[in-house]
Short mmCIF file of C-alpha atoms and ligand atoms in Angstrom, two decimals:
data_model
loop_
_atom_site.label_atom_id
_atom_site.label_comp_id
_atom_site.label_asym_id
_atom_site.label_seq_id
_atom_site.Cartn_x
_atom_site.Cartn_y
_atom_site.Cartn_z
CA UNK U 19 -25.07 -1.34 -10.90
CA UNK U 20 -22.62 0.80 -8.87
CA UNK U 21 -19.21 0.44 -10.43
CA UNK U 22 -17.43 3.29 -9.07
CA UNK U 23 -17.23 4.09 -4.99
CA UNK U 24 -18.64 7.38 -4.42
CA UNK U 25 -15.88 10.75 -2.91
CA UNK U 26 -17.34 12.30 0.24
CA UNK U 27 -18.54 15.13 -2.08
CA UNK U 28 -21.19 12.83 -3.89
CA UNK U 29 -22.69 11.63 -1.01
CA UNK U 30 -25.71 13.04 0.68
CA UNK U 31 -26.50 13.29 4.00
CA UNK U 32 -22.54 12.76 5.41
CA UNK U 33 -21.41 13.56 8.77
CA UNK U 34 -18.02 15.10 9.44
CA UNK U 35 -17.01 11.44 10.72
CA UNK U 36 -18.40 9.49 7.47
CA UNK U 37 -16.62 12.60 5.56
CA UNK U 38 -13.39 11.78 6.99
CA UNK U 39 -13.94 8.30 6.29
CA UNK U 40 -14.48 8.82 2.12
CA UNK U 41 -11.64 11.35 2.26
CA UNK U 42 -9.43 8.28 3.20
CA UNK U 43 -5.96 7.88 1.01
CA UNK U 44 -3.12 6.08 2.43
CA UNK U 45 -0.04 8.75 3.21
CA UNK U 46 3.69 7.10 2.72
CA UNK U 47 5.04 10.76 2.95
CA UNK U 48 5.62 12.55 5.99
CA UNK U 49 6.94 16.03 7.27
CA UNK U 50 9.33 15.08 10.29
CA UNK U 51 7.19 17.69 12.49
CA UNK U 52 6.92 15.89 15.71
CA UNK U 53 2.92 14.89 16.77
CA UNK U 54 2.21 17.75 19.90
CA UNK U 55 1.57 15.05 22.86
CA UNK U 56 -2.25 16.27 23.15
CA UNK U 57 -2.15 14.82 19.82
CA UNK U 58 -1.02 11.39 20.54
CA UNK U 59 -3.31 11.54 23.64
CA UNK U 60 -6.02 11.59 21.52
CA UNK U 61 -5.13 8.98 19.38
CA UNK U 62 -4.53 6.79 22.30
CA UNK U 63 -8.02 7.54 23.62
CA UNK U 64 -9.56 6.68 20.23
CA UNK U 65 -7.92 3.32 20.62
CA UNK U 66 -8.70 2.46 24.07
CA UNK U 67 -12.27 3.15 23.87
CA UNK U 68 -12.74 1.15 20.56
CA UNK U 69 -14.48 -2.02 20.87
CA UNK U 70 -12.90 -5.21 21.96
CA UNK U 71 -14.08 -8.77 21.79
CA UNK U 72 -15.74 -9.81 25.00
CA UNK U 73 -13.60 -6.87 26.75
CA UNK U 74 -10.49 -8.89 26.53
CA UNK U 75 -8.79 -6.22 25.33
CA UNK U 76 -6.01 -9.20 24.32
CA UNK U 77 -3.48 -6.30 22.65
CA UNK U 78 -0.55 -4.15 23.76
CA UNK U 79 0.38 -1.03 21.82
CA UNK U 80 3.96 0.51 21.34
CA UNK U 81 4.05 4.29 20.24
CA UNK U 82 7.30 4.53 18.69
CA UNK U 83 8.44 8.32 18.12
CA UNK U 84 12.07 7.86 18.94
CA UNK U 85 13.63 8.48 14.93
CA UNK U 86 16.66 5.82 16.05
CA UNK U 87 13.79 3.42 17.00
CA UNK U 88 11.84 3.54 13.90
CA UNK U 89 14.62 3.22 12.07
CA UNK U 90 15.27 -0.23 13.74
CA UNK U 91 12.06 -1.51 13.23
CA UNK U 92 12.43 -0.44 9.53
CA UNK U 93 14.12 -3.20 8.00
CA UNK U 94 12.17 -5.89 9.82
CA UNK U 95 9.06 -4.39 8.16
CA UNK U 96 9.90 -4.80 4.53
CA UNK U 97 12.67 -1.83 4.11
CA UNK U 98 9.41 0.63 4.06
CA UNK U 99 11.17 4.06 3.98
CA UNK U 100 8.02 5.40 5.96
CA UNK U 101 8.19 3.88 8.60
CA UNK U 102 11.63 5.38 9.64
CA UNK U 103 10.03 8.58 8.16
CA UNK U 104 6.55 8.94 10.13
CA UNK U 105 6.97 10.82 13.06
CA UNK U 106 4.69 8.55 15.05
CA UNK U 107 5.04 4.68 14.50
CA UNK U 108 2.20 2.88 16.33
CA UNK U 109 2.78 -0.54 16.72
CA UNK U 110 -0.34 -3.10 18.08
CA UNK U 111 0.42 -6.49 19.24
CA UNK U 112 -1.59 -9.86 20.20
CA UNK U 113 -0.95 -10.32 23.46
CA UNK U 114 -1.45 -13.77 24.81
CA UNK U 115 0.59 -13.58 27.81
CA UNK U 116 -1.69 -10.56 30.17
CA UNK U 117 -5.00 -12.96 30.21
CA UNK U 118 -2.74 -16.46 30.36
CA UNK U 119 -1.09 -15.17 33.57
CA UNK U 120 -4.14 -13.66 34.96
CA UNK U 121 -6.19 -17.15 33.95
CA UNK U 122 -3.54 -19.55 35.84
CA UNK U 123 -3.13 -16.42 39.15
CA UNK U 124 -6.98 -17.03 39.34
CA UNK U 125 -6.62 -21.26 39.29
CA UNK U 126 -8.31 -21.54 36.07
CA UNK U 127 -7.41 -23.70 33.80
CA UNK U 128 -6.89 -21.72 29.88
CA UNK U 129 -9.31 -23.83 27.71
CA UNK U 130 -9.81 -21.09 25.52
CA UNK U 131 -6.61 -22.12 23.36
CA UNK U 132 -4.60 -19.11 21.46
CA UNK U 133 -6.04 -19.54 17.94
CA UNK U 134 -9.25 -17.94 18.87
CA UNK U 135 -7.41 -15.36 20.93
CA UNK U 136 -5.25 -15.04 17.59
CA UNK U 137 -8.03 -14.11 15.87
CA UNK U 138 -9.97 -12.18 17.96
CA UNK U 139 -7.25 -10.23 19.15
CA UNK U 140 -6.24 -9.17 15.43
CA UNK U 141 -10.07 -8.27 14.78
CA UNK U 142 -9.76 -5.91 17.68
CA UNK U 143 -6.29 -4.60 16.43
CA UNK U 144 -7.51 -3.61 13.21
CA UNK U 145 -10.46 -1.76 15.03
CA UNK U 146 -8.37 0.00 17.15
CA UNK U 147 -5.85 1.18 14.52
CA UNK U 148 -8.51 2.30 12.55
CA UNK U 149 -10.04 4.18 15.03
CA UNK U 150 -6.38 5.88 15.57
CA UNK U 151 -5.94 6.33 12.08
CA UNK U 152 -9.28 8.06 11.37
CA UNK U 153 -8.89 10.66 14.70
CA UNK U 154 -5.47 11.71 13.10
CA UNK U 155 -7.11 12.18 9.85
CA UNK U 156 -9.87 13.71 11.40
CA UNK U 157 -6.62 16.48 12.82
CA UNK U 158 -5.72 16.94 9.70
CA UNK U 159 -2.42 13.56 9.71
CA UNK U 160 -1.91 11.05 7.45
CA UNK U 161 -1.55 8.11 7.40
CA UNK U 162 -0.62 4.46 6.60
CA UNK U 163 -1.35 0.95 8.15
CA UNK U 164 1.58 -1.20 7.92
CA UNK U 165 1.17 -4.96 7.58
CA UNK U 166 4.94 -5.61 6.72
CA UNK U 167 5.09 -5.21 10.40
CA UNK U 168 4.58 -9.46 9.84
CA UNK U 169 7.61 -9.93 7.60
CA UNK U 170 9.43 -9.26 10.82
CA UNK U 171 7.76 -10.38 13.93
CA UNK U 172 9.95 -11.98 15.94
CA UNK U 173 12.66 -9.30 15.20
CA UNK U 174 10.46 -5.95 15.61
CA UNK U 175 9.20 -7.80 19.44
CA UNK U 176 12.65 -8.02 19.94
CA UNK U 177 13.71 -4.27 19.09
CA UNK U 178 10.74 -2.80 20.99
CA UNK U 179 11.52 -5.56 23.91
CA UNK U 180 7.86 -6.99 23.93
CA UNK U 181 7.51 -10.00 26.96
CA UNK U 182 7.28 -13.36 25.84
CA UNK U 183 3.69 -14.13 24.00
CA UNK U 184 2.72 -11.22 22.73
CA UNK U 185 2.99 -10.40 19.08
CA UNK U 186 3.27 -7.77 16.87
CA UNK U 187 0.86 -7.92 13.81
CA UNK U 188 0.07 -4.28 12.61
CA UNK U 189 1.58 -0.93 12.40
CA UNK U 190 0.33 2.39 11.78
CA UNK U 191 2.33 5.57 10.45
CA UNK U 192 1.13 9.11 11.41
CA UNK U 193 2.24 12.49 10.55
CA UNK U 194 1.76 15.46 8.16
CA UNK U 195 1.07 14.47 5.03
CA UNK U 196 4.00 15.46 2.61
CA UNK U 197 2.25 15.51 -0.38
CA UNK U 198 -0.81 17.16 -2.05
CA UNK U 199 -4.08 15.53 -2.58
CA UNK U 200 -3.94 12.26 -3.54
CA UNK U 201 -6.74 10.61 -5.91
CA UNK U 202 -8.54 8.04 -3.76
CA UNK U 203 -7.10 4.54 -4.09
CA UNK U 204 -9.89 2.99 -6.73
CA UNK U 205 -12.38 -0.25 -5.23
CA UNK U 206 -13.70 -2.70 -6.88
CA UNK U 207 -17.06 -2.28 -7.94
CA UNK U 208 -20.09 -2.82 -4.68
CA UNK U 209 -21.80 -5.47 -7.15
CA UNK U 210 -18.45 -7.70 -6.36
CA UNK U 211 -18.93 -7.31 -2.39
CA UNK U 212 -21.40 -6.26 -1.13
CA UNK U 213 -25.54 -7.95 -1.17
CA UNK U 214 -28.75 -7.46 0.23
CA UNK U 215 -30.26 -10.63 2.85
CA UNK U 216 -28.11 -13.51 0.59
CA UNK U 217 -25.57 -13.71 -1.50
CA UNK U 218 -26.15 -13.00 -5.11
CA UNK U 219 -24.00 -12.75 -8.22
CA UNK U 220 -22.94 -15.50 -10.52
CA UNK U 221 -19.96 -16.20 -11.80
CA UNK U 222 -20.54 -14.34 -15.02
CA UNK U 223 -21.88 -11.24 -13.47
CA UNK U 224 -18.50 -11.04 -11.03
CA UNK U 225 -16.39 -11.83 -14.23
CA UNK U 226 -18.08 -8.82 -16.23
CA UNK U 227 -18.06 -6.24 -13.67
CA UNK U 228 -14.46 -6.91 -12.77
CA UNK U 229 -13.59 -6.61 -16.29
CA UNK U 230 -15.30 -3.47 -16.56
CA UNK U 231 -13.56 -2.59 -13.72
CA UNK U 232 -9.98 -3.42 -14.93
CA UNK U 233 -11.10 -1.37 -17.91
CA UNK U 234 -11.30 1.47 -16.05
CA UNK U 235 -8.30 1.38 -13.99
CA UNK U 236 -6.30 1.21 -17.75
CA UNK U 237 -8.11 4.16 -18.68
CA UNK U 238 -7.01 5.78 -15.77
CA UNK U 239 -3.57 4.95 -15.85
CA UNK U 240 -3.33 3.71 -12.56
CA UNK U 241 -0.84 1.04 -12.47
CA UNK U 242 1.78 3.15 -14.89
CA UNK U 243 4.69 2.80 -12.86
CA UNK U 244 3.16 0.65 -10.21
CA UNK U 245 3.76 -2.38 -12.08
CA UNK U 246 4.84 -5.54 -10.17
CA UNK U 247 7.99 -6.65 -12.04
CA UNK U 248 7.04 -10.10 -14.07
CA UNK U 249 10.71 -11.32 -11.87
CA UNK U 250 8.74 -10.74 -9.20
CA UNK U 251 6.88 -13.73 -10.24
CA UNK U 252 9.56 -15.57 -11.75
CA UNK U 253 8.83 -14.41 -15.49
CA UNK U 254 11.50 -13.79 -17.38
CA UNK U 255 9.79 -11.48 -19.45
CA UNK U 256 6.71 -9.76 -19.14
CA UNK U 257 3.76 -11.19 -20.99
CA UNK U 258 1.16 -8.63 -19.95
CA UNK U 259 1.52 -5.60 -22.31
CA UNK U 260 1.35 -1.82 -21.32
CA UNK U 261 -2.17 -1.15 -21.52
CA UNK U 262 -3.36 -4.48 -20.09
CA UNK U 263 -2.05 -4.24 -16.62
CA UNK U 264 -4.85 -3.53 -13.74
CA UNK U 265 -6.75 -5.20 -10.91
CA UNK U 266 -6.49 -8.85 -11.44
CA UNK U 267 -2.99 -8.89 -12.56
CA UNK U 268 -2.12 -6.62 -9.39
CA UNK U 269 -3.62 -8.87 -7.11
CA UNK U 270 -2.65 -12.54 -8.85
CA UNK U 271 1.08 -10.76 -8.89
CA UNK U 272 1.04 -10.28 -4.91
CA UNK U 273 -0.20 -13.95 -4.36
CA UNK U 274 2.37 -15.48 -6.72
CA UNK U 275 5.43 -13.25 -5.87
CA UNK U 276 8.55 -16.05 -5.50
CA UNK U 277 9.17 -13.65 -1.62
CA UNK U 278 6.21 -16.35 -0.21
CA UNK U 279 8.17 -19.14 -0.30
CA UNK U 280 10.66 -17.83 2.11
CA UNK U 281 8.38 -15.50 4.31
CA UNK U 282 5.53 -18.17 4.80
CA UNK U 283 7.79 -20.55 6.30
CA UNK U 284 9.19 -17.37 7.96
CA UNK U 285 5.77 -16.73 9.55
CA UNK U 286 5.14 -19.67 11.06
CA UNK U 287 8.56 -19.99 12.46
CA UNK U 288 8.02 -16.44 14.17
CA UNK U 289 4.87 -17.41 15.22
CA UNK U 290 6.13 -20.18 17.16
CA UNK U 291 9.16 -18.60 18.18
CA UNK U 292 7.01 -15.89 19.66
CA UNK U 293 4.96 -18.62 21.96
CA UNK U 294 1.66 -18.93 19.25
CA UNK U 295 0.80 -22.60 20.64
CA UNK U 296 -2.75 -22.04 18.09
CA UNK U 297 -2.02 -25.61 16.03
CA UNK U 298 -0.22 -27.80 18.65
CA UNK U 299 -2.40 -31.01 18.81
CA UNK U 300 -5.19 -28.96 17.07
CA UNK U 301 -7.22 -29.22 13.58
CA UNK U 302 -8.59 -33.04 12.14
CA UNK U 303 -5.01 -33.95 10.48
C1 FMN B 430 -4.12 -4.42 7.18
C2 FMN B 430 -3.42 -3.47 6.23
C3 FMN B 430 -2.05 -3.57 6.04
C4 FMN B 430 -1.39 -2.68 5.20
N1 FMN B 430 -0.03 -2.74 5.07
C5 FMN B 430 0.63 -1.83 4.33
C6 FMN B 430 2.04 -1.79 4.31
O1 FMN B 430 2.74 -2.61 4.93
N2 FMN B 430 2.64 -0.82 3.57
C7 FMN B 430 1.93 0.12 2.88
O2 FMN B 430 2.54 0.99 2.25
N3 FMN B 430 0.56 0.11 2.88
C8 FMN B 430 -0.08 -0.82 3.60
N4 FMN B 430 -1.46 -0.81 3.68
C9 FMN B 430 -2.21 0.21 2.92
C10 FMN B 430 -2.86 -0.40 1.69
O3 FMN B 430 -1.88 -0.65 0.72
C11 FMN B 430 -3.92 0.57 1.20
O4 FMN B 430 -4.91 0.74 2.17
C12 FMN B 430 -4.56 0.08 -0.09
O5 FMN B 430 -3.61 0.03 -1.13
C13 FMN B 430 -5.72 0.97 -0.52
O6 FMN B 430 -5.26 2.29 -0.70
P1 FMN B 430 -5.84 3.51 0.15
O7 FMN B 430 -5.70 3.18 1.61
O8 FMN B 430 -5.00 4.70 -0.24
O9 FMN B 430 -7.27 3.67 -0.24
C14 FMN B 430 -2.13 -1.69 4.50
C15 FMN B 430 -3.52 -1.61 4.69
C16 FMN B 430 -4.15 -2.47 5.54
C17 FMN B 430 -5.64 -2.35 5.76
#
Protein backbone atom coordinates (compact mmCIF):
# COMPACT_ATOMS: atom_id res chain seq x y z
CA UNK A 1 0.00 0.00 0.00
CA UNK A 2 1.12 3.42 -1.33
CA UNK A 3 0.43 5.98 1.34
CA UNK A 4 2.50 8.77 0.30
CA UNK A 5 2.35 10.39 -3.52
CA UNK A 6 5.65 10.13 -5.00
CA UNK A 7 7.98 14.00 -5.90
CA UNK A 8 9.08 14.01 -9.54
CA UNK A 9 12.53 12.95 -8.20
CA UNK A 10 11.25 9.37 -7.11
CA UNK A 11 9.79 8.56 -10.14
CA UNK A 12 11.38 6.67 -12.94
CA UNK A 13 11.06 7.01 -16.33
CA UNK A 14 9.45 10.93 -16.20
CA UNK A 15 9.26 13.19 -19.04
CA UNK A 16 9.91 16.90 -18.70
CA UNK A 17 5.94 17.25 -19.05
CA UNK A 18 5.05 14.49 -16.24
CA UNK A 19 8.07 16.36 -14.28
CA UNK A 20 6.34 19.54 -14.38
CA UNK A 21 3.27 17.92 -13.45
CA UNK A 22 4.78 16.29 -9.82
CA UNK A 23 6.59 19.60 -9.32
CA UNK A 24 3.01 21.11 -9.02
CA UNK A 25 2.40 23.52 -5.73
CA UNK A 26 -0.20 26.09 -5.83
CA UNK A 27 1.56 29.84 -5.85
CA UNK A 28 -0.66 32.68 -3.89
CA UNK A 29 2.52 34.95 -4.13
CA UNK A 30 3.46 36.87 -7.00
CA UNK A 31 6.25 39.37 -8.21
CA UNK A 32 4.20 42.22 -10.06
CA UNK A 33 6.65 41.61 -13.20
CA UNK A 34 4.29 41.87 -16.04
CA UNK A 35 3.92 38.25 -18.27
CA UNK A 36 6.11 39.29 -21.81
CA UNK A 37 3.03 38.91 -24.41
CA UNK A 38 4.90 35.80 -26.16
CA UNK A 39 4.21 34.51 -22.84
CA UNK A 40 0.55 34.87 -22.64
CA UNK A 41 0.49 33.74 -26.34
CA UNK A 42 1.54 30.63 -25.30
CA UNK A 43 -0.68 30.12 -22.66
CA UNK A 44 -3.52 30.98 -24.86
CA UNK A 45 -2.38 28.37 -27.39
CA UNK A 46 -2.17 25.71 -24.66
CA UNK A 47 -5.79 26.46 -24.00
CA UNK A 48 -7.20 26.56 -27.35
CA UNK A 49 -5.78 23.41 -28.49
CA UNK A 50 -6.88 21.45 -25.31
CA UNK A 51 -9.62 19.13 -25.76
CA UNK A 52 -13.22 20.07 -25.79
CA UNK A 53 -16.36 18.01 -25.55
CA UNK A 54 -17.71 17.18 -28.96
CA UNK A 55 -15.70 20.44 -30.26
CA UNK A 56 -18.21 22.69 -28.70
CA UNK A 57 -15.74 24.59 -27.36
CA UNK A 58 -18.93 26.06 -25.06
CA UNK A 59 -16.31 28.63 -23.03
CA UNK A 60 -15.09 32.21 -23.35
CA UNK A 61 -11.87 33.29 -21.65
CA UNK A 62 -11.02 36.83 -20.18
CA UNK A 63 -7.19 37.57 -19.65
CA UNK A 64 -7.28 40.14 -17.12
CA UNK A 65 -3.76 42.01 -16.72
CA UNK A 66 -5.12 45.46 -16.17
CA UNK A 67 -3.96 45.84 -11.98
CA UNK A 68 -7.37 48.27 -11.62
CA UNK A 69 -9.28 45.29 -13.16
CA UNK A 70 -8.11 42.60 -10.97
CA UNK A 71 -8.58 44.51 -8.27
CA UNK A 72 -12.37 44.72 -9.12
CA UNK A 73 -12.84 41.28 -9.59
CA UNK A 74 -11.09 40.78 -6.16
CA UNK A 75 -13.74 41.15 -3.79
CA UNK A 76 -16.31 39.21 -5.78
CA UNK A 77 -13.89 36.25 -5.51
CA UNK A 78 -13.67 35.82 -1.80
CA UNK A 79 -11.30 39.01 -0.86
CA UNK A 80 -8.28 36.64 -2.27
CA UNK A 81 -5.34 39.13 -2.06
CA UNK A 82 -3.85 37.19 -5.17
CA UNK A 83 -5.91 37.74 -7.36
CA UNK A 84 -5.39 41.61 -7.33
CA UNK A 85 -1.69 40.52 -6.95
CA UNK A 86 -1.08 38.02 -10.03
CA UNK A 87 0.01 39.79 -12.87
CA UNK A 88 -2.13 37.70 -15.19
CA UNK A 89 -5.78 36.85 -14.03
CA UNK A 90 -7.32 34.32 -16.46
CA UNK A 91 -10.79 34.08 -16.16
CA UNK A 92 -12.90 30.96 -18.15
CA UNK A 93 -16.54 31.12 -18.49
CA UNK A 94 -19.57 28.69 -19.62
CA UNK A 95 -20.83 30.15 -22.37
CA UNK A 96 -24.32 29.19 -23.32
CA UNK A 97 -25.20 32.02 -25.42
CA UNK A 98 -22.37 31.43 -28.82
CA UNK A 99 -23.99 27.78 -29.67
CA UNK A 100 -27.82 28.98 -28.55
CA UNK A 101 -27.62 31.80 -31.14
CA UNK A 102 -25.87 29.82 -33.69
CA UNK A 103 -28.57 26.72 -32.98
CA UNK A 104 -31.80 29.09 -33.49
CA UNK A 105 -29.60 31.29 -36.86
CA UNK A 106 -29.45 27.66 -38.27
CA UNK A 107 -33.56 26.87 -37.52
CA UNK A 108 -32.79 24.27 -35.08
CA UNK A 109 -34.55 23.85 -32.37
CA UNK A 110 -31.91 23.65 -28.82
CA UNK A 111 -32.97 20.23 -27.34
CA UNK A 112 -29.78 19.82 -25.86
CA UNK A 113 -30.95 21.84 -22.61
CA UNK A 114 -28.07 23.89 -20.57
CA UNK A 115 -27.44 21.40 -17.74
CA UNK A 116 -25.45 19.15 -19.92
CA UNK A 117 -23.80 22.14 -21.55
CA UNK A 118 -23.21 23.19 -17.75
CA UNK A 119 -21.39 20.37 -17.24
CA UNK A 120 -19.61 19.73 -20.12
CA UNK A 121 -18.56 23.09 -20.54
CA UNK A 122 -16.94 23.17 -16.89
CA UNK A 123 -15.17 19.70 -17.73
CA UNK A 124 -13.60 21.48 -20.63
CA UNK A 125 -12.78 24.62 -18.46
CA UNK A 126 -10.89 22.78 -16.03
CA UNK A 127 -8.92 21.11 -18.98
CA UNK A 128 -8.12 24.13 -20.47
CA UNK A 129 -6.93 25.96 -17.33
CA UNK A 130 -4.90 23.21 -16.56
CA UNK A 131 -3.33 23.06 -19.65
CA UNK A 132 -2.56 27.01 -19.12
CA UNK A 133 -1.47 26.49 -15.80
CA UNK A 134 1.01 23.66 -16.52
CA UNK A 135 2.70 25.70 -19.83
CA UNK A 136 3.35 28.62 -17.31
CA UNK A 137 4.84 26.27 -14.93
CA UNK A 138 6.52 24.60 -17.52
CA UNK A 139 8.21 28.73 -18.10
CA UNK A 140 9.14 28.73 -14.96
CA UNK A 141 5.24 30.88 -13.37
CA UNK A 142 3.23 30.01 -10.75
CA UNK A 143 0.35 29.56 -10.18
CA UNK A 144 -3.15 29.21 -8.62
CA UNK A 145 -6.68 28.10 -9.83
CA UNK A 146 -9.28 30.15 -8.30
CA UNK A 147 -12.72 28.69 -7.62
CA UNK A 148 -13.91 31.71 -5.43
CA UNK A 149 -14.36 33.07 -8.85
CA UNK A 150 -18.19 31.33 -7.93
CA UNK A 151 -18.77 33.30 -4.74
CA UNK A 152 -19.19 36.11 -7.19
CA UNK A 153 -20.59 35.24 -10.50
CA UNK A 154 -23.00 37.43 -11.40
CA UNK A 155 -20.82 40.39 -10.14
CA UNK A 156 -17.27 39.38 -11.74
CA UNK A 157 -19.61 38.89 -15.48
CA UNK A 158 -20.61 42.15 -14.72
CA UNK A 159 -17.06 43.84 -14.08
CA UNK A 160 -15.47 42.08 -17.07
CA UNK A 161 -18.89 42.96 -19.13
CA UNK A 162 -19.53 39.23 -20.22
CA UNK A 163 -22.99 39.03 -22.74
CA UNK A 164 -25.91 37.61 -21.32
CA UNK A 165 -25.53 33.57 -20.75
CA UNK A 166 -22.28 33.05 -20.30
CA UNK A 167 -20.76 32.41 -16.93
CA UNK A 168 -17.83 32.69 -15.14
CA UNK A 169 -16.83 29.51 -13.11
CA UNK A 170 -12.93 29.38 -12.76
CA UNK A 171 -9.99 31.58 -12.50
CA UNK A 172 -6.43 31.11 -12.81
CA UNK A 173 -3.51 33.37 -11.32
CA UNK A 174 -0.09 33.48 -13.11
CA UNK A 175 3.10 35.13 -12.40
CA UNK A 176 6.55 34.75 -10.75
CA UNK A 177 6.42 32.91 -7.94
CA UNK A 178 7.29 35.12 -4.82
CA UNK A 179 8.33 32.63 -2.65
CA UNK A 180 10.89 29.75 -2.39
CA UNK A 181 10.10 26.16 -2.79
CA UNK A 182 7.15 25.14 -1.41
CA UNK A 183 6.66 21.43 0.05
CA UNK A 184 4.10 19.76 -2.21
CA UNK A 185 0.54 20.07 -0.93
CA UNK A 186 0.19 16.30 0.77
CA UNK A 187 -2.73 13.64 -1.04
CA UNK A 188 -4.45 11.28 0.38
CA UNK A 189 -3.15 7.99 0.15
CA UNK A 190 -3.75 6.06 -3.86
CA UNK A 191 -5.41 3.05 -1.79
CA UNK A 192 -8.38 5.78 -1.07
CA UNK A 193 -8.77 6.64 -4.97
CA UNK A 194 -7.54 5.03 -7.14
CA UNK A 195 -8.31 0.78 -8.29
CA UNK A 196 -7.50 -1.61 -10.77
CA UNK A 197 -10.79 -3.04 -13.29
CA UNK A 198 -13.49 -2.49 -10.05
CA UNK A 199 -13.73 -0.86 -7.21
CA UNK A 200 -12.16 -2.29 -4.15
CA UNK A 201 -11.69 -1.19 -0.56
CA UNK A 202 -14.03 -1.63 2.32
CA UNK A 203 -15.03 0.53 4.63
CA UNK A 204 -12.45 -0.48 7.17
CA UNK A 205 -9.54 -0.44 4.84
CA UNK A 206 -10.56 3.45 3.72
CA UNK A 207 -11.05 4.22 7.52
CA UNK A 208 -7.41 2.85 8.38
CA UNK A 209 -5.49 4.31 5.66
CA UNK A 210 -7.05 7.71 6.16
CA UNK A 211 -6.18 7.52 9.68
CA UNK A 212 -2.78 6.69 8.92
CA UNK A 213 -2.90 9.38 6.76
CA UNK A 214 -4.16 12.08 9.23
CA UNK A 215 -1.33 10.68 11.33
CA UNK A 216 1.02 11.80 9.14
CA UNK A 217 -0.10 15.16 8.28
CA UNK A 218 0.14 15.80 12.49
CA UNK A 219 3.52 14.64 12.32
CA UNK A 220 4.22 16.95 9.78
CA UNK A 221 2.75 19.86 11.15
CA UNK A 222 0.81 20.75 8.35
CA UNK A 223 -2.26 22.37 9.48
CA UNK A 224 -0.25 24.58 12.35
CA UNK A 225 -1.61 27.77 11.51
CA UNK A 226 -3.92 26.61 8.82
CA UNK A 227 -6.54 25.80 11.18
CA UNK A 228 -10.19 26.55 10.21
CA UNK A 229 -11.49 28.58 13.18
CA UNK A 230 -14.15 26.19 15.21
CA UNK A 231 -16.53 29.90 14.60
CA UNK A 232 -16.15 29.05 11.36
CA UNK A 233 -18.41 26.25 12.10
CA UNK A 234 -20.38 27.77 14.68
CA UNK A 235 -18.32 26.28 17.73
CA UNK A 236 -17.86 28.31 20.33
CA UNK A 237 -14.87 26.73 21.34
CA UNK A 238 -12.66 24.45 19.76
CA UNK A 239 -13.04 20.81 20.65
CA UNK A 240 -10.29 19.41 18.45
CA UNK A 241 -6.96 19.82 20.35
CA UNK A 242 -3.53 20.95 18.85
CA UNK A 243 -2.14 17.84 17.73
CA UNK A 244 -5.39 16.31 16.45
CA UNK A 245 -6.17 18.62 13.65
CA UNK A 246 -5.55 17.11 9.91
CA UNK A 247 -7.37 15.78 6.86
CA UNK A 248 -10.80 14.91 7.93
CA UNK A 249 -11.29 17.77 10.19
CA UNK A 250 -9.99 20.11 7.23
CA UNK A 251 -12.32 18.85 4.91
CA UNK A 252 -15.65 18.25 7.35
CA UNK A 253 -14.70 22.12 8.44
CA UNK A 254 -15.09 23.41 4.66
CA UNK A 255 -18.46 21.48 4.22
CA UNK A 256 -19.93 22.73 7.52
CA UNK A 257 -18.60 26.37 7.47
CA UNK A 258 -21.99 28.61 8.59
CA UNK A 259 -20.65 30.98 4.87
CA UNK A 260 -22.94 27.98 2.91
CA UNK A 261 -25.99 29.03 4.05
CA UNK A 262 -25.75 32.38 2.49
CA UNK A 263 -23.54 31.56 -0.66
CA UNK A 264 -25.62 28.40 -1.73
CA UNK A 265 -28.68 30.30 -2.01
CA UNK A 266 -26.27 32.92 -3.51
CA UNK A 267 -25.32 30.43 -6.25
CA UNK A 268 -28.32 29.54 -7.47
CA UNK A 269 -29.62 33.01 -7.54
CA UNK A 270 -26.49 33.97 -9.81
CA UNK A 271 -27.00 31.14 -11.73
CA UNK A 272 -30.32 32.15 -12.73
CA UNK A 273 -29.64 35.65 -12.84
CA UNK A 274 -26.94 34.84 -15.33
CA UNK A 275 -29.63 32.94 -17.80
CA UNK A 276 -28.69 29.01 -16.38
CA UNK A 277 -32.32 27.68 -17.46
CA UNK A 278 -30.52 23.81 -16.39
CA UNK A 279 -33.63 22.92 -13.74
CA UNK A 280 -36.65 24.79 -15.26
CA UNK A 281 -39.31 22.00 -15.72
CA UNK A 282 -36.42 19.46 -15.34
CA UNK A 283 -35.51 16.47 -12.77
CA UNK A 284 -38.56 13.78 -11.38
CA UNK A 285 -39.80 16.32 -8.48
C1 LIG B 1 -11.05 23.86 -9.15
C2 LIG B 1 -10.08 24.47 -8.15
C3 LIG B 1 -10.41 25.63 -7.49
C4 LIG B 1 -9.51 26.22 -6.60
N1 LIG B 1 -9.82 27.41 -6.01
C5 LIG B 1 -8.92 28.03 -5.22
C6 LIG B 1 -9.16 29.33 -4.71
O1 LIG B 1 -10.21 29.94 -4.93
N2 LIG B 1 -8.20 29.91 -3.95
C7 LIG B 1 -7.01 29.29 -3.69
O2 LIG B 1 -6.16 29.90 -3.01
N3 LIG B 1 -6.74 28.04 -4.15
C8 LIG B 1 -7.65 27.42 -4.93
N4 LIG B 1 -7.38 26.19 -5.47
C9 LIG B 1 -6.10 25.54 -5.16
C10 LIG B 1 -6.28 24.41 -4.17
O3 LIG B 1 -6.51 24.95 -2.89
C11 LIG B 1 -5.03 23.54 -4.20
O4 LIG B 1 -4.88 22.97 -5.47
C12 LIG B 1 -5.10 22.44 -3.16
O5 LIG B 1 -5.11 22.98 -1.86
C13 LIG B 1 -3.92 21.48 -3.28
O6 LIG B 1 -2.71 22.19 -3.14
P1 LIG B 1 -1.61 22.23 -4.29
O7 LIG B 1 -2.27 22.72 -5.55
O8 LIG B 1 -0.57 23.19 -3.81
O9 LIG B 1 -1.09 20.85 -4.44
C14 LIG B 1 -8.26 25.59 -6.34
C15 LIG B 1 -7.95 24.39 -7.02
C16 LIG B 1 -8.83 23.85 -7.90
C17 LIG B 1 -8.46 22.58 -8.63
Amino acid sequence: VTLSTPRATDVEGATPVIETMLAHTSVRRFRPDAIPEAHVDLLVEAMRRAPTSSAMQTTTVVLVTDPAVRRSLRPHAGGQAWVAECPLFIVSSVDLRRNDEITRERGHVNRAGDLRVLISATEDIAIAMQNASLAAQSLGYGSVMIGGVLNGTREIAEVLGLPPRVIPLLGLCVGRPDVGRQDPRPRIPRVVAFHRDHYRLTPEEERTALEIHDEEIIASNYYDGRRIPAADVGLERDPVPDGAYAWREHVARKQARIWWDDATPKLWDDLRALGWRGCEGRGST
